[in-house]
mmCIF file of C-alpha atoms in Angstrom:
data_model
loop_
_atom_site.group_PDB
_atom_site.id
_atom_site.type_symbol
_atom_site.label_atom_id
_atom_site.label_comp_id
_atom_site.label_asym_id
_atom_site.label_seq_id
_atom_site.Cartn_x
_atom_site.Cartn_y
_atom_site.Cartn_z
ATOM 1 C CA MET A 1 19.727 -22.986 -1.974
ATOM 2 C CA SER A 2 21.990 -23.644 0.975
ATOM 3 C CA GLY A 3 23.836 -21.204 3.132
ATOM 4 C CA LYS A 4 24.776 -20.409 6.677
ATOM 5 C CA PRO A 5 22.204 -18.670 8.859
ATOM 6 C CA GLY A 6 22.500 -14.960 8.360
ATOM 7 C CA GLU A 7 23.907 -15.187 4.840
ATOM 8 C CA GLU A 8 21.834 -13.911 1.921
ATOM 9 C CA GLY A 9 19.708 -16.764 0.631
ATOM 10 C CA GLY A 10 20.422 -19.040 3.606
ATOM 11 C CA GLY A 11 18.879 -19.693 6.977
ATOM 12 C CA LYS A 12 15.512 -18.555 8.264
ATOM 13 C CA PRO A 13 14.252 -15.008 7.568
ATOM 14 C CA ARG A 14 14.648 -13.882 11.168
ATOM 15 C CA GLU A 15 18.341 -14.761 11.133
ATOM 16 C CA SER A 16 19.219 -12.381 8.310
ATOM 17 C CA THR A 17 16.725 -9.578 8.972
ATOM 18 C CA PRO A 18 17.429 -8.533 12.567
ATOM 19 C CA ARG A 19 15.698 -5.136 12.320
ATOM 20 C CA VAL A 20 12.607 -6.466 10.561
ATOM 21 C CA ALA A 21 12.171 -9.508 12.822
ATOM 22 C CA ARG A 22 9.344 -9.366 15.357
ATOM 23 C CA ALA A 23 11.795 -10.274 18.110
ATOM 24 C CA SER A 24 13.402 -6.836 17.700
ATOM 25 C CA LYS A 25 10.086 -5.144 18.549
ATOM 26 C CA PRO A 26 7.589 -7.644 20.000
ATOM 27 C CA GLU A 27 4.946 -4.985 20.606
ATOM 28 C CA GLY A 28 4.781 -4.272 16.867
ATOM 29 C CA THR A 29 5.160 -1.079 14.864
ATOM 30 C CA CYS A 30 2.307 1.358 14.400
ATOM 31 C CA VAL A 31 2.881 3.821 11.549
ATOM 32 C CA ARG A 32 1.110 7.126 12.075
ATOM 33 C CA VAL A 33 0.054 9.284 9.153
ATOM 34 C CA GLY A 34 -1.676 12.364 10.482
ATOM 35 C CA ARG A 35 -4.431 10.962 12.696
ATOM 36 C CA VAL A 36 -4.448 7.597 10.898
ATOM 37 C CA GLU A 37 -2.692 4.662 12.558
ATOM 38 C CA ILE A 38 -1.539 1.718 10.429
ATOM 39 C CA GLY A 39 -0.620 -1.420 12.316
ATOM 40 C CA GLY A 40 -2.789 -0.866 15.369
ATOM 41 C CA PRO A 41 -6.138 -2.501 16.170
ATOM 42 C CA GLY A 42 -7.918 -0.536 13.436
ATOM 43 C CA PHE A 43 -8.008 -1.733 9.816
ATOM 44 C CA VAL A 44 -6.986 0.973 7.314
ATOM 45 C CA VAL A 45 -8.188 1.345 3.723
ATOM 46 C CA MET A 46 -6.244 3.296 1.089
ATOM 47 C CA ALA A 47 -8.106 3.960 -2.146
ATOM 48 C CA GLY A 48 -8.029 6.116 -5.251
ATOM 49 C CA PRO A 49 -7.082 6.127 -8.917
ATOM 50 C CA CYS A 50 -4.194 4.139 -10.326
ATOM 51 C CA ALA A 51 -3.064 7.327 -12.075
ATOM 52 C CA VAL A 52 -3.903 10.983 -11.612
ATOM 53 C CA GLU A 53 -5.365 12.039 -14.961
ATOM 54 C CA GLY A 54 -6.709 15.489 -14.165
ATOM 55 C CA LEU A 55 -8.330 17.622 -11.474
ATOM 56 C CA GLU A 56 -11.953 16.594 -12.066
ATOM 57 C CA GLN A 57 -11.231 12.847 -12.119
ATOM 58 C CA THR A 58 -9.014 13.008 -9.040
ATOM 59 C CA GLU A 59 -11.308 15.210 -6.969
ATOM 60 C CA GLN A 60 -14.340 13.110 -7.892
ATOM 61 C CA THR A 61 -12.567 9.911 -6.875
ATOM 62 C CA ALA A 62 -11.160 11.417 -3.669
ATOM 63 C CA ALA A 63 -14.593 12.638 -2.606
ATOM 64 C CA ALA A 64 -16.149 9.246 -3.371
ATOM 65 C CA VAL A 65 -13.623 7.146 -1.443
ATOM 66 C CA ALA A 66 -13.676 9.551 1.500
ATOM 67 C CA ALA A 67 -17.477 9.384 1.641
ATOM 68 C CA ALA A 68 -17.313 5.578 1.587
ATOM 69 C CA GLY A 69 -14.944 5.562 4.578
ATOM 70 C CA ALA A 70 -11.441 5.321 3.106
ATOM 71 C CA HIS A 71 -8.657 6.620 5.327
ATOM 72 C CA VAL A 72 -5.889 7.423 2.803
ATOM 73 C CA LEU A 73 -6.011 8.625 -0.814
ATOM 74 C CA ARG A 74 -3.833 6.723 -3.291
ATOM 75 C CA GLY A 75 -2.878 8.103 -6.680
ATOM 76 C CA GLY A 76 0.051 7.734 -9.061
ATOM 77 C CA VAL A 77 1.772 10.713 -10.648
ATOM 78 C CA PHE A 78 4.938 8.884 -11.773
ATOM 79 C CA LYS A 79 3.929 5.609 -13.426
ATOM 80 C CA PRO A 80 6.387 2.785 -14.216
ATOM 81 C CA ARG A 81 4.867 1.094 -17.281
ATOM 82 C CA THR A 82 5.958 -2.033 -19.089
ATOM 83 C CA SER A 83 5.524 -0.311 -22.450
ATOM 84 C CA PRO A 84 7.414 2.936 -23.121
ATOM 85 C CA TYR A 85 4.384 4.090 -25.124
ATOM 86 C CA ALA A 86 1.877 3.746 -22.281
ATOM 87 C CA PHE A 87 0.747 6.707 -20.159
ATOM 88 C CA GLN A 88 3.611 7.517 -17.788
ATOM 89 C CA GLY A 89 1.716 9.800 -15.419
ATOM 90 C CA MET A 90 1.354 13.571 -15.142
ATOM 91 C CA GLY A 91 4.502 14.049 -13.090
ATOM 92 C CA GLU A 92 4.870 17.179 -10.979
ATOM 93 C CA PRO A 93 1.620 18.847 -12.202
ATOM 94 C CA GLY A 94 -0.214 15.662 -11.210
ATOM 95 C CA LEU A 95 1.305 15.826 -7.755
ATOM 96 C CA ARG A 96 -0.212 19.275 -7.242
ATOM 97 C CA VAL A 97 -3.585 17.972 -8.472
ATOM 98 C CA LEU A 98 -3.391 15.027 -6.072
ATOM 99 C CA ALA A 99 -2.474 17.264 -3.144
ATOM 100 C CA GLU A 100 -5.398 19.605 -3.838
ATOM 101 C CA ALA A 101 -7.865 16.713 -4.130
ATOM 102 C CA ALA A 102 -6.581 15.191 -0.895
ATOM 103 C CA ARG A 103 -6.867 18.523 0.908
ATOM 104 C CA LYS A 104 -10.501 18.913 -0.133
ATOM 105 C CA ALA A 105 -11.308 15.319 0.851
ATOM 106 C CA GLY A 106 -9.432 15.587 4.148
ATOM 107 C CA LEU A 107 -7.246 12.547 3.449
ATOM 108 C CA PRO A 108 -3.487 11.919 3.636
ATOM 109 C CA ILE A 109 -1.747 10.726 0.440
ATOM 110 C CA VAL A 110 0.186 7.649 -0.644
ATOM 111 C CA SER A 111 1.961 7.854 -4.011
ATOM 112 C CA GLU A 112 4.810 6.052 -5.731
ATOM 113 C CA VAL A 113 8.340 7.381 -5.949
ATOM 114 C CA MET A 114 10.409 5.845 -8.760
ATOM 115 C CA GLU A 115 13.881 7.256 -8.235
ATOM 116 C CA ALA A 116 15.903 9.002 -5.567
ATOM 117 C CA THR A 117 15.904 12.340 -7.417
ATOM 118 C CA GLN A 118 12.102 12.523 -6.981
ATOM 119 C CA ILE A 119 12.210 12.217 -3.197
ATOM 120 C CA PRO A 120 12.555 15.936 -2.284
ATOM 121 C CA LEU A 121 9.553 16.832 -4.462
ATOM 122 C CA MET A 122 7.454 13.937 -3.174
ATOM 123 C CA VAL A 123 8.240 14.658 0.474
ATOM 124 C CA GLU A 124 6.691 18.122 0.063
ATOM 125 C CA HIS A 125 3.271 16.760 -0.904
ATOM 126 C CA VAL A 126 3.027 13.048 -0.051
ATOM 127 C CA ASP A 127 2.431 11.491 3.364
ATOM 128 C CA ILE A 128 3.448 7.902 2.465
ATOM 129 C CA LEU A 129 6.109 7.196 -0.145
ATOM 130 C CA GLN A 130 5.364 4.023 -2.081
ATOM 131 C CA VAL A 131 8.028 1.745 -3.517
ATOM 132 C CA GLY A 132 6.413 -0.139 -6.386
ATOM 133 C CA ALA A 133 6.843 -3.827 -7.123
ATOM 134 C CA ARG A 134 9.326 -3.143 -9.927
ATOM 135 C CA ASN A 135 11.538 -1.135 -7.577
ATOM 136 C CA MET A 136 11.501 -3.468 -4.571
ATOM 137 C CA GLN A 137 15.152 -4.305 -5.224
ATOM 138 C CA ASN A 138 16.225 -0.856 -6.390
ATOM 139 C CA PHE A 139 18.779 -0.704 -3.602
ATOM 140 C CA PRO A 140 19.991 2.883 -4.173
ATOM 141 C CA LEU A 141 16.346 4.028 -3.908
ATOM 142 C CA LEU A 142 15.824 1.975 -0.749
ATOM 143 C CA ARG A 143 18.965 3.412 0.825
ATOM 144 C CA ALA A 144 17.826 6.948 -0.006
ATOM 145 C CA LEU A 145 14.366 6.301 1.475
ATOM 146 C CA GLY A 146 16.004 4.849 4.566
ATOM 147 C CA LYS A 147 17.254 8.352 5.329
ATOM 148 C CA VAL A 148 13.819 9.930 4.926
ATOM 149 C CA ARG A 149 11.681 10.452 8.004
ATOM 150 C CA LYS A 150 8.376 9.712 6.322
ATOM 151 C CA PRO A 151 6.493 6.414 6.073
ATOM 152 C CA VAL A 152 7.409 4.107 3.199
ATOM 153 C CA LEU A 153 5.026 1.529 1.709
ATOM 154 C CA LEU A 154 7.096 -1.326 0.299
ATOM 155 C CA LYS A 155 5.357 -3.498 -2.278
ATOM 156 C CA ARG A 156 6.527 -7.053 -2.804
ATOM 157 C CA GLY A 157 8.185 -7.620 -6.164
ATOM 158 C CA LEU A 158 6.201 -9.599 -8.705
ATOM 159 C CA ALA A 159 8.808 -12.399 -8.652
ATOM 160 C CA ALA A 160 10.250 -11.879 -5.179
ATOM 161 C CA THR A 161 10.485 -14.547 -2.526
ATOM 162 C CA PHE A 162 9.329 -13.793 0.999
ATOM 163 C CA GLN A 163 12.963 -13.587 2.104
ATOM 164 C CA GLU A 164 13.846 -11.059 -0.612
ATOM 165 C CA TRP A 165 10.866 -8.918 0.392
ATOM 166 C CA MET A 166 12.003 -8.912 4.018
ATOM 167 C CA LEU A 167 15.571 -8.063 3.030
ATOM 168 C CA ALA A 168 14.314 -5.093 1.004
ATOM 169 C CA ALA A 169 12.546 -3.848 4.134
ATOM 170 C CA GLU A 170 15.764 -4.389 6.053
ATOM 171 C CA TYR A 171 17.474 -1.856 3.767
ATOM 172 C CA LEU A 172 14.957 0.789 4.848
ATOM 173 C CA LEU A 173 15.235 0.059 8.563
ATOM 174 C CA ASP A 174 19.004 -0.207 8.360
ATOM 175 C CA GLY A 175 19.035 3.364 7.032
ATOM 176 C CA GLY A 176 17.129 4.570 10.083
ATOM 177 C CA ASN A 177 13.583 4.753 8.727
ATOM 178 C CA GLU A 178 11.392 2.654 11.019
ATOM 179 C CA GLN A 179 8.098 3.791 9.461
ATOM 180 C CA VAL A 180 7.763 0.934 6.976
ATOM 181 C CA ILE A 181 4.543 -0.674 5.733
ATOM 182 C CA LEU A 182 4.719 -3.954 3.809
ATOM 183 C CA CYS A 183 2.342 -4.602 0.906
ATOM 184 C CA GLU A 184 1.515 -7.966 -0.665
ATOM 185 C CA ARG A 185 0.297 -7.331 -4.225
ATOM 186 C CA GLY A 186 0.408 -10.734 -5.829
ATOM 187 C CA ILE A 187 3.269 -12.617 -7.431
ATOM 188 C CA ARG A 188 3.753 -13.936 -10.939
ATOM 189 C CA THR A 189 3.053 -17.661 -11.302
ATOM 190 C CA PHE A 190 2.032 -20.000 -14.126
ATOM 191 C CA GLU A 191 -1.621 -18.915 -13.660
ATOM 192 C CA THR A 192 -3.014 -16.772 -16.498
ATOM 193 C CA ALA A 193 -6.654 -16.361 -15.442
ATOM 194 C CA MET A 194 -5.627 -13.483 -13.168
ATOM 195 C CA ARG A 195 -3.026 -10.764 -13.419
ATOM 196 C CA ASN A 196 -1.040 -12.249 -10.514
ATOM 197 C CA THR A 197 -1.502 -14.781 -7.721
ATOM 198 C CA LEU A 198 -2.385 -13.264 -4.348
ATOM 199 C CA ASP A 199 -0.199 -14.870 -1.678
ATOM 200 C CA LEU A 200 -2.267 -14.527 1.493
ATOM 201 C CA ALA A 201 -0.081 -17.090 3.248
ATOM 202 C CA ALA A 202 2.751 -14.557 2.962
ATOM 203 C CA VAL A 203 0.553 -12.022 4.754
ATOM 204 C CA ALA A 204 0.034 -14.375 7.690
ATOM 205 C CA LEU A 205 3.733 -15.279 7.683
ATOM 206 C CA ALA A 206 4.766 -11.624 7.611
ATOM 207 C CA LYS A 207 2.534 -10.882 10.594
ATOM 208 C CA GLN A 208 4.291 -13.690 12.504
ATOM 209 C CA HIS A 209 7.819 -12.898 11.361
ATOM 210 C CA THR A 210 7.921 -9.099 11.394
ATOM 211 C CA HIS A 211 6.785 -6.245 13.608
ATOM 212 C CA LEU A 212 5.867 -4.113 10.578
ATOM 213 C CA PRO A 213 2.299 -3.431 9.418
ATOM 214 C CA VAL A 214 1.180 -5.499 6.406
ATOM 215 C CA ILE A 215 -1.443 -4.427 3.875
ATOM 216 C CA VAL A 216 -2.802 -6.086 0.727
ATOM 217 C CA ASP A 217 -3.390 -4.793 -2.807
ATOM 218 C CA PRO A 218 -6.173 -6.961 -4.305
ATOM 219 C CA SER A 219 -6.380 -4.749 -7.401
ATOM 220 C CA HIS A 220 -2.927 -5.598 -8.763
ATOM 221 C CA ALA A 221 -3.064 -9.091 -7.296
ATOM 222 C CA THR A 222 -6.105 -10.134 -9.340
ATOM 223 C CA GLY A 223 -6.569 -7.617 -12.148
ATOM 224 C CA VAL A 224 -10.236 -8.629 -12.173
ATOM 225 C CA PRO A 225 -12.816 -6.257 -10.604
ATOM 226 C CA GLU A 226 -15.118 -9.145 -9.617
ATOM 227 C CA LEU A 227 -12.296 -10.724 -7.571
ATOM 228 C CA ILE A 228 -11.228 -7.602 -5.691
ATOM 229 C CA GLN A 229 -13.975 -7.680 -3.076
ATOM 230 C CA PRO A 230 -13.650 -11.372 -2.114
ATOM 231 C CA MET A 231 -9.854 -11.107 -1.950
ATOM 232 C CA ALA A 232 -10.069 -7.914 0.086
ATOM 233 C CA LEU A 233 -12.357 -9.654 2.581
ATOM 234 C CA ALA A 234 -10.046 -12.679 2.640
ATOM 235 C CA ALA A 235 -7.073 -10.391 3.345
ATOM 236 C CA ALA A 236 -8.928 -8.903 6.312
ATOM 237 C CA ALA A 237 -9.638 -12.388 7.644
ATOM 238 C CA ALA A 238 -6.002 -13.443 7.113
ATOM 239 C CA GLY A 239 -4.752 -10.756 9.478
ATOM 240 C CA ALA A 240 -3.749 -7.902 7.171
ATOM 241 C CA ASP A 241 -3.646 -4.411 8.660
ATOM 242 C CA GLY A 242 -5.286 -2.782 5.666
ATOM 243 C CA LEU A 243 -5.925 -2.595 1.938
ATOM 244 C CA ILE A 244 -4.877 -0.422 -0.986
ATOM 245 C CA ILE A 245 -7.453 -0.425 -3.773
ATOM 246 C CA GLU A 246 -7.820 1.246 -7.153
ATOM 247 C CA VAL A 247 -11.017 3.221 -7.692
ATOM 248 C CA HIS A 248 -12.006 5.207 -10.782
ATOM 249 C CA PRO A 249 -15.312 6.951 -11.589
ATOM 250 C CA ARG A 250 -15.175 5.679 -15.182
ATOM 251 C CA PRO A 251 -12.873 2.631 -15.364
ATOM 252 C CA GLU A 252 -13.551 2.133 -19.065
ATOM 253 C CA GLN A 253 -11.977 5.545 -19.750
ATOM 254 C CA ALA A 254 -8.991 5.203 -17.405
ATOM 255 C CA LEU A 255 -5.547 5.884 -18.864
ATOM 256 C CA CYS A 256 -3.949 3.233 -16.652
ATOM 257 C CA ASP A 257 -5.202 -0.160 -15.373
ATOM 258 C CA GLY A 258 -8.877 0.657 -15.801
ATOM 259 C CA GLN A 259 -9.627 -3.055 -16.132
ATOM 260 C CA GLN A 260 -8.814 -3.597 -12.451
ATOM 261 C CA ALA A 261 -10.400 -0.490 -10.935
ATOM 262 C CA LEU A 262 -13.561 -0.534 -8.864
ATOM 263 C CA THR A 263 -16.290 1.998 -9.512
ATOM 264 C CA PRO A 264 -17.183 4.164 -6.496
ATOM 265 C CA GLU A 265 -20.373 2.109 -6.112
ATOM 266 C CA ARG A 266 -18.459 -1.177 -5.930
ATOM 267 C CA PHE A 267 -15.974 0.324 -3.509
ATOM 268 C CA GLN A 268 -18.802 1.509 -1.284
ATOM 269 C CA GLN A 269 -20.240 -2.009 -1.303
ATOM 270 C CA LEU A 270 -16.883 -3.407 -0.173
ATOM 271 C CA MET A 271 -16.666 -0.863 2.644
ATOM 272 C CA ARG A 272 -20.125 -1.914 3.834
ATOM 273 C CA ARG A 273 -19.082 -5.587 3.983
ATOM 274 C CA LEU A 274 -15.663 -5.158 5.605
ATOM 275 C CA PRO A 275 -16.854 -4.506 9.196
ATOM 276 C CA GLY A 276 -18.614 -7.880 9.397
ATOM 277 C CA VAL A 277 -15.502 -9.829 8.405
ATOM 278 C CA LEU A 278 -13.299 -7.749 10.671
ATOM 279 C CA HIS A 279 -15.653 -8.305 13.599
ATOM 280 C CA ALA A 280 -15.340 -12.067 13.072
ATOM 281 C CA VAL A 281 -11.569 -11.835 13.680
ATOM 282 C CA ASP A 282 -11.838 -9.311 16.552
ATOM 283 C CA ARG A 283 -10.867 -6.306 14.437
ATOM 284 C CA HIS A 284 -12.595 -3.132 13.295
ATOM 285 C CA LEU A 285 -12.181 -0.395 10.722
ATOM 286 C CA TRP A 286 -9.844 2.319 11.951
ATOM 287 C CA ARG A 287 -11.573 5.309 13.459
ATOM 288 C CA PRO A 288 -10.123 8.341 15.215
ATOM 289 C CA GLU A 289 -10.118 8.109 18.958
ATOM 290 C CA ILE A 290 -12.602 10.380 20.667
ATOM 291 C CA PRO A 291 -10.984 12.337 23.514
ATOM 292 C CA ALA A 292 -12.337 11.235 26.886
ATOM 293 C CA HIS A 293 -13.719 14.677 27.752
ATOM 294 C CA VAL A 294 -15.608 14.791 24.442
ATOM 295 C CA ALA A 295 -16.949 11.264 24.809
ATOM 296 C CA GLY A 296 -18.140 12.038 28.325
ATOM 297 C CA ALA A 297 -20.019 15.109 27.157
ATOM 298 C CA ARG A 298 -22.117 13.083 24.692
#
């Protein structure tokens, strides 16, 4: 496709995404969620169930991922499903369950918002508002979230080009919300052995092109539990700022995407292996800074 620089579909990404481009903020953006910093030197892990199914399941998962070292609890209460007959999430009651589980585990929350009318309710309970892959080009939703002063996690659409992903982020920044986190979650290709194809080159490109933090979702990208750990480690080596991973205590009983969820034991194994890979690329898992006066007293 041809076009003049700056026109939609033409030119280089930096020429049509002035707010997203790294040149607009060379020092990079660090999104702060409570004490957690996303986009700084520390690598952040978000983990939890694909869908909130009840209090016991959510609290059990939250406790497990927190104990393993996760920094943010993920959980869906509004679920966009391909089939109208599939489990659509618990809705508002699920949001209260998620908030209670997060409070007990001491973790902030990331959860998906599907439409603008849900924003006021979500803002009350959720620390990071997720835009799912299917809504990446829901422009009215992006414009509404651009006016919100809470972090937004923007997933790449399953058939979106890199340029389209960046332009979606531009909508958010153009509205005034600078707390944007990009998420590569795999794109649809001709390959059928996996759910999607994880585009790690796009992660490296995004880190060069934009000042925004970039995380990776190896759960949706592969759809295969055995592939989640190697792709998560590869994402860390490729320069991602973090991961978002699905964890369920009993994947075989999950109401949503159980086939791609890690058990708590597998998640713990991943968390044990991450520091070694991060060390190899001069990174480390995020940890809260210890005040100087406290460190000196030790």
